Backbone as numpy.savetxt, mean C-alpha at the origin, in Angstrom:
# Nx Ny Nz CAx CAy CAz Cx Cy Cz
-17.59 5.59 -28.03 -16.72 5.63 -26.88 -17.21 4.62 -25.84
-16.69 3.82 -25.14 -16.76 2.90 -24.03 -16.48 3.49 -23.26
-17.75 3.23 -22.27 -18.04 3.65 -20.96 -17.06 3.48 -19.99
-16.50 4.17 -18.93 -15.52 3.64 -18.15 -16.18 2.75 -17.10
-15.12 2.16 -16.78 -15.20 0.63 -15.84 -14.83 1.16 -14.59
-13.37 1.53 -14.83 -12.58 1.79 -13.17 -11.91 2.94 -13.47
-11.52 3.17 -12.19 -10.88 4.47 -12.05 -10.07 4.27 -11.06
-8.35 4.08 -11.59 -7.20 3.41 -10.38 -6.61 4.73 -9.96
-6.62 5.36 -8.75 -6.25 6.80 -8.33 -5.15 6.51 -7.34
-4.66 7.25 -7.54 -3.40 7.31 -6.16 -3.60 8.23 -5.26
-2.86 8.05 -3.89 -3.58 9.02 -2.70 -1.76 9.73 -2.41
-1.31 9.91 -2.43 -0.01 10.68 -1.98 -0.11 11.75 -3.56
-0.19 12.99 -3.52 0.45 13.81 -4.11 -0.71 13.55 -5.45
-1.77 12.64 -5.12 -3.06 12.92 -6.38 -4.06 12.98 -5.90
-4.88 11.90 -5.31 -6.31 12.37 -4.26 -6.18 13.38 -3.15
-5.56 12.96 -2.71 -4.91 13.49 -1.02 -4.75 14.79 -1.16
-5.27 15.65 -0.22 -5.12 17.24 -0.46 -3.49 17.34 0.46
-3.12 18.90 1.01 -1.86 19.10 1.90 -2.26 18.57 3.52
-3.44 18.35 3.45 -3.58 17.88 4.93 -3.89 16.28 5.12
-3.40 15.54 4.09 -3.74 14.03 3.70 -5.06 13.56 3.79
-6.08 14.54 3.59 -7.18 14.29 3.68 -7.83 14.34 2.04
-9.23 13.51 2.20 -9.84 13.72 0.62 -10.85 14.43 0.54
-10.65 15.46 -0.40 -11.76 17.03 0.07 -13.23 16.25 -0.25
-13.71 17.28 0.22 -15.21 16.56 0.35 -15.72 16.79 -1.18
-14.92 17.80 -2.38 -15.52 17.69 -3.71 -14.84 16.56 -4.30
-14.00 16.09 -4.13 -13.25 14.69 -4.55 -14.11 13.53 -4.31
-14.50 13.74 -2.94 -15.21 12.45 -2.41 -16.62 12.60 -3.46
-17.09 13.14 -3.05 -18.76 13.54 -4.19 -18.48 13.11 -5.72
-17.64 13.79 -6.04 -17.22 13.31 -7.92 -17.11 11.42 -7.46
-16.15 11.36 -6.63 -15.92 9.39 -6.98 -17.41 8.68 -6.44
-18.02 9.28 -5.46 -19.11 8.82 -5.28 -20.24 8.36 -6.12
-20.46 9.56 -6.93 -21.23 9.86 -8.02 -20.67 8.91 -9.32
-19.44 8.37 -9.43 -19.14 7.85 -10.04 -19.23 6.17 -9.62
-18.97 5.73 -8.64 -20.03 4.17 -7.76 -21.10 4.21 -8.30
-22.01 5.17 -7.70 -23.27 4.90 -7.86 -23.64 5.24 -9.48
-22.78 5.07 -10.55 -23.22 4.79 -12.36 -22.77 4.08 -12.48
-22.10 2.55 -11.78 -21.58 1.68 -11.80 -19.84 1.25 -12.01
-18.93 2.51 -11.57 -17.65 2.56 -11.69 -16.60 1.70 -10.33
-16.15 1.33 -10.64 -15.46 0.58 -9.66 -14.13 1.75 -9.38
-13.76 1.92 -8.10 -12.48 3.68 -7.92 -11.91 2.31 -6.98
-10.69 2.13 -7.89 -9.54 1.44 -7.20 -8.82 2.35 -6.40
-8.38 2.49 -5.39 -7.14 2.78 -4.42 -6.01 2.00 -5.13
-5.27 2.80 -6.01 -3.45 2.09 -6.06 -2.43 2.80 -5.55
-1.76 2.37 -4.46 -0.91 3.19 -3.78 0.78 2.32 -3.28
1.27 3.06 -2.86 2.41 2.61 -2.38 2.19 1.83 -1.00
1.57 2.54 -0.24 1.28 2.24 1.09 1.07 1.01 1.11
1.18 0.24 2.57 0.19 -0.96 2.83 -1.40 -0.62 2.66
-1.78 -2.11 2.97 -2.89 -2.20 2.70 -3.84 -2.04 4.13
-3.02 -1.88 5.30 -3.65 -1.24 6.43 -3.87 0.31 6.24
-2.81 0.74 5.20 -2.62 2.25 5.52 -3.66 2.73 4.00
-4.11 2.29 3.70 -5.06 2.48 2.22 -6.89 2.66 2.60
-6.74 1.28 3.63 -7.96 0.71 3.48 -9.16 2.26 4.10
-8.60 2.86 5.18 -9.74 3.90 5.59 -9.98 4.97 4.32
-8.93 4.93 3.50 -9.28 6.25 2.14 -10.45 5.40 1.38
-9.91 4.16 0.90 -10.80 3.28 0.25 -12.27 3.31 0.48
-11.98 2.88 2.16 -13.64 2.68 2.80 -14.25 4.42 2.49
-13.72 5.00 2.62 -14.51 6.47 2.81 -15.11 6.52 1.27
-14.54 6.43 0.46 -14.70 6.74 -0.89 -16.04 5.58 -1.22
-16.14 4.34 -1.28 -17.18 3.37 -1.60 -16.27 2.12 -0.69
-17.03 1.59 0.37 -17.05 0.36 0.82 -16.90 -0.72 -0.34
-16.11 -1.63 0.41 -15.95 -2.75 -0.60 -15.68 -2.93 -2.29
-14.40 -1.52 -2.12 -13.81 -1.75 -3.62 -12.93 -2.47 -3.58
-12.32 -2.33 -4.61 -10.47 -2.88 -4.56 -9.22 -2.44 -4.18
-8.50 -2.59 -3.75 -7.42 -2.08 -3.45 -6.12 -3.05 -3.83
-5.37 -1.74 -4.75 -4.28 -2.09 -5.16 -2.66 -1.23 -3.76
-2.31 -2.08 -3.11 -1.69 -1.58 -2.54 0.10 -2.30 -2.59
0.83 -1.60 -1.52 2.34 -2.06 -1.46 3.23 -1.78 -2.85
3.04 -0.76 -3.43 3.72 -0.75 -4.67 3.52 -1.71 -5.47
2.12 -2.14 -5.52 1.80 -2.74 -6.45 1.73 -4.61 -6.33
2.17 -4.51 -5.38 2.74 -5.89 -4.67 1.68 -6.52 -4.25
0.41 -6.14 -4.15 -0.49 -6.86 -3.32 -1.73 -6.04 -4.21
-3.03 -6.87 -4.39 -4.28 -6.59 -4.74 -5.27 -7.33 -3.73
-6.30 -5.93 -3.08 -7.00 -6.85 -2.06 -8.63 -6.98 -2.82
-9.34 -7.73 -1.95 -10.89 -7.14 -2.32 -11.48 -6.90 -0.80
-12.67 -6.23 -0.62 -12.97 -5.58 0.52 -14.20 -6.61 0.88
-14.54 -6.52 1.77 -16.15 -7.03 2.26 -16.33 -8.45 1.35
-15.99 -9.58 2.29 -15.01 -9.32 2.75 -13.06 -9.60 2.23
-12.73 -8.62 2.76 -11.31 -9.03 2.50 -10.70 -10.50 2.15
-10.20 -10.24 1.29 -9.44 -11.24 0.00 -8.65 -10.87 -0.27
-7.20 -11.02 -0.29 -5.74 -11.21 -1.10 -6.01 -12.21 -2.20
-5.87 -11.21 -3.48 -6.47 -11.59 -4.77 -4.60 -12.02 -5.36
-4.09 -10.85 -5.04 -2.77 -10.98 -5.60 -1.60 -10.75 -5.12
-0.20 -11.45 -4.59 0.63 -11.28 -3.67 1.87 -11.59 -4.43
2.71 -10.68 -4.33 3.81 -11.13 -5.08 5.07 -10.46 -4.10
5.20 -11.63 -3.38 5.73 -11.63 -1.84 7.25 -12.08 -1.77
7.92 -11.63 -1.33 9.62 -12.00 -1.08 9.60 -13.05 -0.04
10.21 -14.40 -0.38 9.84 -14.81 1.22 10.70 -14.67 2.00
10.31 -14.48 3.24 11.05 -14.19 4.62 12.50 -14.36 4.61
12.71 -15.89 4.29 14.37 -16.27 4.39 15.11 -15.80 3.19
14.39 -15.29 2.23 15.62 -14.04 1.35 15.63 -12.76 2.12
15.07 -12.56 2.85 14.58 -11.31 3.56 16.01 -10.42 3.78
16.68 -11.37 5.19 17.73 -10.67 5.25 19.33 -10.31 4.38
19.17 -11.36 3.44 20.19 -11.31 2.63 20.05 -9.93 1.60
19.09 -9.92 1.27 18.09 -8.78 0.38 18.46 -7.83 0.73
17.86 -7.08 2.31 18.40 -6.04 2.90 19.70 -5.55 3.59
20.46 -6.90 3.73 21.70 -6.21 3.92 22.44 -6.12 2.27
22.36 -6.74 1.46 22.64 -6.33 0.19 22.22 -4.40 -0.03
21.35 -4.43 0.00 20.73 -2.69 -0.16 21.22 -1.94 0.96
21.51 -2.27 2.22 22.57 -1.32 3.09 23.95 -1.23 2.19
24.45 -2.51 2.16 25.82 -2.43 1.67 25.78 -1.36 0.41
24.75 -1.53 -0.33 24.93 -0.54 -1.98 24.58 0.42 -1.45
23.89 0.68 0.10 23.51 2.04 -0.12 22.15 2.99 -0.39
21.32 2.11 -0.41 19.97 2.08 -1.30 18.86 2.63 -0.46
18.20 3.35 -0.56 16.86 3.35 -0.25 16.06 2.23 -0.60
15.25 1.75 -0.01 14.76 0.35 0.25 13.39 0.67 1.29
12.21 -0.28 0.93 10.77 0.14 1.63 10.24 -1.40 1.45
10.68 -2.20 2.02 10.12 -3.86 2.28 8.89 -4.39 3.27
7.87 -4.21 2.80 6.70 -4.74 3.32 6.40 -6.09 4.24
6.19 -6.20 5.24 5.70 -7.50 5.76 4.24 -7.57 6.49
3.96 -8.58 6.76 3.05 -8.83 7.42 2.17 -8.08 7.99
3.20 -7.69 9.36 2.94 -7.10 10.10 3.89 -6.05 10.48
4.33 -5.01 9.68 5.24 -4.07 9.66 5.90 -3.54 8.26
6.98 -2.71 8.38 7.50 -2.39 7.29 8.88 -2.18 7.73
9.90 -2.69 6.98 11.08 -2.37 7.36 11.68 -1.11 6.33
12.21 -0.56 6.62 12.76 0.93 5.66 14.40 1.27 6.11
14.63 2.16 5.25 16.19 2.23 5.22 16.53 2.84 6.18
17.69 2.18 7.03 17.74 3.02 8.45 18.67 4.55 8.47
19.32 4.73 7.14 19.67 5.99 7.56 18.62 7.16 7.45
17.73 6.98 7.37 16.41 7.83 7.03 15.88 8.20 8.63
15.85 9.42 8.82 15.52 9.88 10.07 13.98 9.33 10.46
13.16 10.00 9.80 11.95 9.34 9.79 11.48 7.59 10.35
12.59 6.85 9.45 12.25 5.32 9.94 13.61 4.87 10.47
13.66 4.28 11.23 14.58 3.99 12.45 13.72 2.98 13.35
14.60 1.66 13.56 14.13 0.50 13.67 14.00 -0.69 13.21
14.53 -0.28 11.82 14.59 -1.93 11.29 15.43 -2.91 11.78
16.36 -2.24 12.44 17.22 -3.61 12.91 16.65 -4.27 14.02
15.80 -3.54 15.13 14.82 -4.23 15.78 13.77 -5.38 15.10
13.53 -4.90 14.25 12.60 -5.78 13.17 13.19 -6.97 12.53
14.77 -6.53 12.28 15.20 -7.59 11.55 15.25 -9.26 12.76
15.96 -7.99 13.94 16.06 -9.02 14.90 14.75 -10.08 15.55
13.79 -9.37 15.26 12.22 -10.13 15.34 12.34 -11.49 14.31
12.52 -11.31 13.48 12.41 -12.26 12.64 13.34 -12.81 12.00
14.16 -12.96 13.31 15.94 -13.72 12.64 15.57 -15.17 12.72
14.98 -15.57 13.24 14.34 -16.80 13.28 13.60 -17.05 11.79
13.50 -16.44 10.74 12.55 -16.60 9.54 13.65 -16.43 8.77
15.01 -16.10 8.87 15.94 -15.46 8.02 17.05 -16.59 8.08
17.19 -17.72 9.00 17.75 -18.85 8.75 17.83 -20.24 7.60
């Protein structure tokens, strides 16, 4: 049997207990598993702002697979290893296409996230869009 290498975990609804926290026997098992030489990827939906404090808690300076997959970082220091990015000026054509069908939709940027506005929760993208109508020309 070959030894394991990595261990790619997800934090919504698999690490993450009901209080979005990582119990302290979770943390100890992945720990214990660093220190025999395992690398514990973070792969999540989230950005990679919203990953990085689970990551850091678990072992400083792993990897992180974040954005639905859309982005691979490395830690210490931070590196965008892998980006597979929409650019800006399809941006808005993109999302008003997915209003018009109707769609749930979760589009990552920079510095924000735009999400489907009939969703109570996120409300605001058209502020956002309007930020960056200048990138959408």
């Amino acid at each position: 049997m070959q030894p394991i290498k990595l261990i790619a975990i997800d934090l919504d609804g698999t690490l993450l207990n009901e209080k979005k926290e990582i119990s302290e026997y979770s943390l100890s098992v992945l720990r214990r598993a660093v220190e025999a030489g395992v690398y514990i990827t973070v792969a999540s939906g989230r950005r990679y702002s919203d990953v990085m404090d689970f990551s850091e808690a678990i072992a400083p300076g792993q990897p992180v697979i974040c954005a639905n997959g859309a982005m691979a970082c490395l830690n210490d220091p931070y590196e965008c290893v892998y980006c597979e990015c929409l650019p800006k000026a399809r941006l808005r054509s993109v999302v008003e296409l997915l209003e018009k069908e109707k769609c749930y939709y979760h589009v990552y940027c920079d510095d924000g996230s735009v999400m489907e506005s009939r969703t109570a929760k996120y409300k605001g993208h058209s502020q956002w869009l309007e930020y960056y109508s200048d990138s959408f020309k």
